[in-house]
PDB file of C-alpha atoms in Angstrom:
ATOM      1  CA  MET A  24      71.436 -47.373  57.068  1.00  0.00           C
ATOM      2  CA  ALA A  25      67.824 -46.421  56.415  1.00  0.00           C
ATOM      3  CA  SER A  26      67.006 -44.576  53.230  1.00  0.00           C
ATOM      4  CA  GLU A  27      66.143 -40.921  53.581  1.00  0.00           C
ATOM      5  CA  PRO A  28      62.442 -40.248  54.161  1.00  0.00           C
ATOM      6  CA  THR A  29      60.226 -38.335  51.799  1.00  0.00           C
ATOM      7  CA  TRP A  30      60.031 -34.877  53.351  1.00  0.00           C
ATOM      8  CA  LEU A  31      56.892 -32.772  53.305  1.00  0.00           C
ATOM      9  CA  PRO A  32      57.507 -29.529  51.370  1.00  0.00           C
ATOM     10  CA  LEU A  33      56.396 -26.161  52.687  1.00  0.00           C
ATOM     11  CA  ASP A  34      53.891 -25.734  49.851  1.00  0.00           C
ATOM     12  CA  ALA A  35      52.174 -28.988  50.828  1.00  0.00           C
ATOM     13  CA  VAL A  36      51.769 -27.741  54.398  1.00  0.00           C
ATOM     14  CA  THR A  37      50.310 -24.415  53.273  1.00  0.00           C
ATOM     15  CA  ALA A  38      47.896 -26.319  51.000  1.00  0.00           C
ATOM     16  CA  LEU A  39      46.830 -28.455  53.965  1.00  0.00           C
ATOM     17  CA  ASN A  40      46.097 -25.332  55.987  1.00  0.00           C
ATOM     18  CA  ARG A  41      44.112 -23.789  53.127  1.00  0.00           C
ATOM     19  CA  ASP A  42      41.933 -26.915  52.976  1.00  0.00           C
ATOM     20  CA  ILE A  43      41.530 -27.092  56.759  1.00  0.00           C
ATOM     21  CA  VAL A  44      40.405 -23.501  57.201  1.00  0.00           C
ATOM     22  CA  ALA A  45      38.131 -23.735  54.144  1.00  0.00           C
ATOM     23  CA  GLU A  46      36.380 -26.740  55.757  1.00  0.00           C
ATOM     24  CA  SER A  47      35.622 -24.694  58.870  1.00  0.00           C
ATOM     25  CA  GLY A  48      34.862 -21.390  57.138  1.00  0.00           C
ATOM     26  CA  GLU A  49      37.925 -19.664  58.571  1.00  0.00           C
ATOM     27  CA  THR A  50      40.142 -17.314  56.577  1.00  0.00           C
ATOM     28  CA  TYR A  51      43.491 -18.532  55.269  1.00  0.00           C
ATOM     29  CA  GLN A  52      46.462 -16.403  56.227  1.00  0.00           C
ATOM     30  CA  LEU A  53      50.124 -17.364  56.420  1.00  0.00           C
ATOM     31  CA  ARG A  54      51.473 -14.925  58.996  1.00  0.00           C
ATOM     32  CA  ASP A  55      55.054 -16.145  59.362  1.00  0.00           C
ATOM     33  CA  ARG A  56      56.612 -18.091  56.493  1.00  0.00           C
ATOM     34  CA  ALA A  57      60.045 -18.244  58.169  1.00  0.00           C
ATOM     35  CA  SER A  58      58.622 -19.857  61.330  1.00  0.00           C
ATOM     36  CA  LEU A  59      56.705 -22.350  59.235  1.00  0.00           C
ATOM     37  CA  GLN A  60      59.836 -23.228  57.260  1.00  0.00           C
ATOM     38  CA  LYS A  61      61.749 -23.846  60.511  1.00  0.00           C
ATOM     39  CA  ALA A  62      58.942 -26.084  61.726  1.00  0.00           C
ATOM     40  CA  VAL A  63      58.795 -28.055  58.475  1.00  0.00           C
ATOM     41  CA  ASP A  64      62.589 -28.459  58.587  1.00  0.00           C
ATOM     42  CA  GLN A  65      62.660 -29.880  62.130  1.00  0.00           C
ATOM     43  CA  PRO A  66      62.353 -33.554  61.112  1.00  0.00           C
ATOM     44  CA  TRP A  67      65.097 -33.122  58.495  1.00  0.00           C
ATOM     45  CA  ASN A  68      67.378 -31.513  61.081  1.00  0.00           C
ATOM     46  CA  ILE A  69      66.772 -34.388  63.498  1.00  0.00           C
ATOM     47  CA  TRP A  70      67.479 -36.878  60.698  1.00  0.00           C
ATOM     48  CA  CYS A  71      70.722 -35.174  59.649  1.00  0.00           C
ATOM     49  CA  TYR A  72      72.236 -33.813  62.832  1.00  0.00           C
ATOM     50  CA  PHE A  73      71.016 -36.288  65.448  1.00  0.00           C
ATOM     51  CA  GLN A  74      70.824 -39.199  62.999  1.00  0.00           C
ATOM     52  CA  ASP A  75      67.531 -40.287  64.510  1.00  0.00           C
ATOM     53  CA  ARG A  76      65.785 -42.651  62.093  1.00  0.00           C
ATOM     54  CA  ASP A  77      62.658 -43.218  64.184  1.00  0.00           C
ATOM     55  CA  MET A  78      59.625 -42.212  62.121  1.00  0.00           C
ATOM     56  CA  ALA A  79      57.606 -41.578  65.297  1.00  0.00           C
ATOM     57  CA  VAL A  80      60.206 -39.024  66.407  1.00  0.00           C
ATOM     58  CA  LEU A  81      60.205 -37.325  63.004  1.00  0.00           C
ATOM     59  CA  ALA A  82      56.401 -37.240  62.680  1.00  0.00           C
ATOM     60  CA  SER A  83      55.887 -35.956  66.215  1.00  0.00           C
ATOM     61  CA  ARG A  84      58.422 -33.167  65.675  1.00  0.00           C
ATOM     62  CA  LEU A  85      56.676 -32.154  62.472  1.00  0.00           C
ATOM     63  CA  PHE A  86      53.345 -32.088  64.298  1.00  0.00           C
ATOM     64  CA  SER A  87      54.564 -30.131  67.316  1.00  0.00           C
ATOM     65  CA  GLY A  88      56.786 -27.833  65.262  1.00  0.00           C
ATOM     66  CA  ILE A  89      53.980 -26.709  62.956  1.00  0.00           C
ATOM     67  CA  ALA A  90      51.422 -26.446  65.744  1.00  0.00           C
ATOM     68  CA  ASN A  91      53.744 -24.431  67.998  1.00  0.00           C
ATOM     69  CA  ALA A  92      55.048 -22.156  65.226  1.00  0.00           C
ATOM     70  CA  ARG A  93      51.626 -20.500  64.962  1.00  0.00           C
ATOM     71  CA  ALA A  94      52.554 -19.462  61.442  1.00  0.00           C
ATOM     72  CA  PHE A  95      48.932 -19.460  60.285  1.00  0.00           C
ATOM     73  CA  ALA A  96      46.095 -17.250  61.494  1.00  0.00           C
ATOM     74  CA  ALA A  97      43.970 -20.369  62.153  1.00  0.00           C
ATOM     75  CA  GLY A  98      44.249 -24.145  62.119  1.00  0.00           C
ATOM     76  CA  ASN A  99      47.835 -24.548  63.343  1.00  0.00           C
ATOM     77  CA  LYS A 100      47.253 -27.697  65.436  1.00  0.00           C
ATOM     78  CA  ARG A 101      45.005 -29.268  62.815  1.00  0.00           C
ATOM     79  CA  THR A 102      47.599 -28.489  60.140  1.00  0.00           C
ATOM     80  CA  GLY A 103      50.378 -29.992  62.266  1.00  0.00           C
ATOM     81  CA  TYR A 104      48.359 -33.158  62.737  1.00  0.00           C
ATOM     82  CA  ARG A 105      47.447 -33.516  59.064  1.00  0.00           C
ATOM     83  CA  ALA A 106      51.043 -32.767  58.049  1.00  0.00           C
ATOM     84  CA  ALA A 107      52.233 -35.578  60.324  1.00  0.00           C
ATOM     85  CA  LEU A 108      49.656 -37.912  58.739  1.00  0.00           C
ATOM     86  CA  ALA A 109      50.806 -36.927  55.236  1.00  0.00           C
ATOM     87  CA  PHE A 110      54.469 -37.373  56.203  1.00  0.00           C
ATOM     88  CA  LEU A 111      53.809 -40.825  57.623  1.00  0.00           C
ATOM     89  CA  ASP A 112      51.726 -41.808  54.591  1.00  0.00           C
ATOM     90  CA  ALA A 113      54.484 -40.686  52.207  1.00  0.00           C
ATOM     91  CA  ASN A 114      56.890 -42.896  54.128  1.00  0.00           C
ATOM     92  CA  GLY A 115      54.834 -46.073  54.296  1.00  0.00           C
ATOM     93  CA  TYR A 116      52.916 -45.647  57.544  1.00  0.00           C
ATOM     94  CA  GLU A 117      49.410 -44.896  58.597  1.00  0.00           C
ATOM     95  CA  LEU A 118      48.101 -43.611  61.884  1.00  0.00           C
ATOM     96  CA  GLY A 119      45.189 -45.646  63.186  1.00  0.00           C
ATOM     97  CA  ALA A 120      44.337 -43.529  66.216  1.00  0.00           C
ATOM     98  CA  PRO A 121      40.639 -43.410  67.106  1.00  0.00           C
ATOM     99  CA  ASP A 122      38.994 -40.049  67.732  1.00  0.00           C
ATOM    100  CA  TYR A 123      39.290 -40.299  71.519  1.00  0.00           C
ATOM    101  CA  ALA A 124      43.058 -40.825  71.206  1.00  0.00           C
ATOM    102  CA  VAL A 125      43.457 -37.922  68.771  1.00  0.00           C
ATOM    103  CA  GLY A 126      41.604 -35.775  71.293  1.00  0.00           C
ATOM    104  CA  LYS A 127      44.305 -36.583  73.857  1.00  0.00           C
ATOM    105  CA  LEU A 128      46.805 -34.617  71.759  1.00  0.00           C
ATOM    106  CA  GLY A 129      45.360 -31.525  73.406  1.00  0.00           C
ATOM    107  CA  ASP A 130      47.184 -32.666  76.558  1.00  0.00           C
ATOM    108  CA  TYR A 131      50.464 -31.843  74.824  1.00  0.00           C
ATOM    109  CA  PHE A 132      49.428 -28.232  74.283  1.00  0.00           C
ATOM    110  CA  ALA A 133      48.099 -27.959  77.833  1.00  0.00           C
ATOM    111  CA  GLY A 134      51.521 -29.012  79.118  1.00  0.00           C
ATOM    112  CA  HIS A 135      50.331 -32.402  80.390  1.00  0.00           C
ATOM    113  CA  LEU A 136      52.180 -34.434  77.766  1.00  0.00           C
ATOM    114  CA  SER A 137      55.935 -34.197  77.123  1.00  0.00           C
ATOM    115  CA  GLN A 138      57.635 -34.406  73.738  1.00  0.00           C
ATOM    116  CA  TYR A 139      58.770 -37.921  74.732  1.00  0.00           C
ATOM    117  CA  ALA A 140      55.184 -38.914  75.516  1.00  0.00           C
ATOM    118  CA  LEU A 141      54.093 -37.401  72.208  1.00  0.00           C
ATOM    119  CA  VAL A 142      56.621 -39.623  70.410  1.00  0.00           C
ATOM    120  CA  ASP A 143      55.236 -42.624  72.299  1.00  0.00           C
ATOM    121  CA  TRP A 144      51.704 -41.620  71.261  1.00  0.00           C
ATOM    122  CA  PHE A 145      52.715 -41.629  67.594  1.00  0.00           C
ATOM    123  CA  ARG A 146      54.602 -44.902  68.012  1.00  0.00           C
ATOM    124  CA  LEU A 147      51.545 -46.516  69.616  1.00  0.00           C
ATOM    125  CA  TRP A 148      49.195 -45.684  66.729  1.00  0.00           C
ATOM    126  CA  MET A 149      51.573 -45.982  63.745  1.00  0.00           C
ATOM    127  CA  THR A 150      51.452 -49.074  61.550  1.00  0.00           C
ATOM    128  CA  PRO A 151      53.142 -49.864  58.242  1.00  0.00           C
ATOM    129  CA  HIS A 152      50.879 -49.688  55.205  1.00  0.00           C
ATOM    130  CA  THR A 153      49.365 -53.058  54.491  1.00  0.00           C
ATOM    131  CA  GLN A 154      50.114 -54.887  51.281  1.00  0.00           C
ATOM    132  CA  GLY A 155      47.601 -54.234  48.555  1.00  0.00           C
ATOM    133  CA  ARG A 156      46.379 -51.046  50.187  1.00  0.00           C
ATOM    134  CA  ILE A 157      43.709 -49.310  48.141  1.00  0.00           C
ATOM    135  CA  ASP A 158      42.918 -45.668  48.811  1.00  0.00           C
ATOM    136  CA  PRO A 159      39.197 -44.860  48.826  1.00  0.00           C
TER     137      PRO A 159
END
């Protein structure tokens, strides 16, 4: 049985959003803490109740859950994406998607990409951290 992942806490997600909106000059506002908590808990619920150990499934649910919760006044999709990156990083993976591929994530929100296809997108671009990795 796989060991339990490192989960991303709510405070880390709110900090990500603060940074994201500061970068773009937008105002930080958490409008719905309960919705954000539900979104952040989605990967844990999938892990526990469905016993799904696939990191692509867990990361994609974190991404879509945060983005769709619209808990922040601005930056929900960007926060969902960065939260998924942080979750994967904390669990030994990196996402090597080029900019054009990241841009395709908009297809999910336009209804042109299913949750299953979103999982496949994450699976396609995820790789385990390399040995001797040095952060810049």
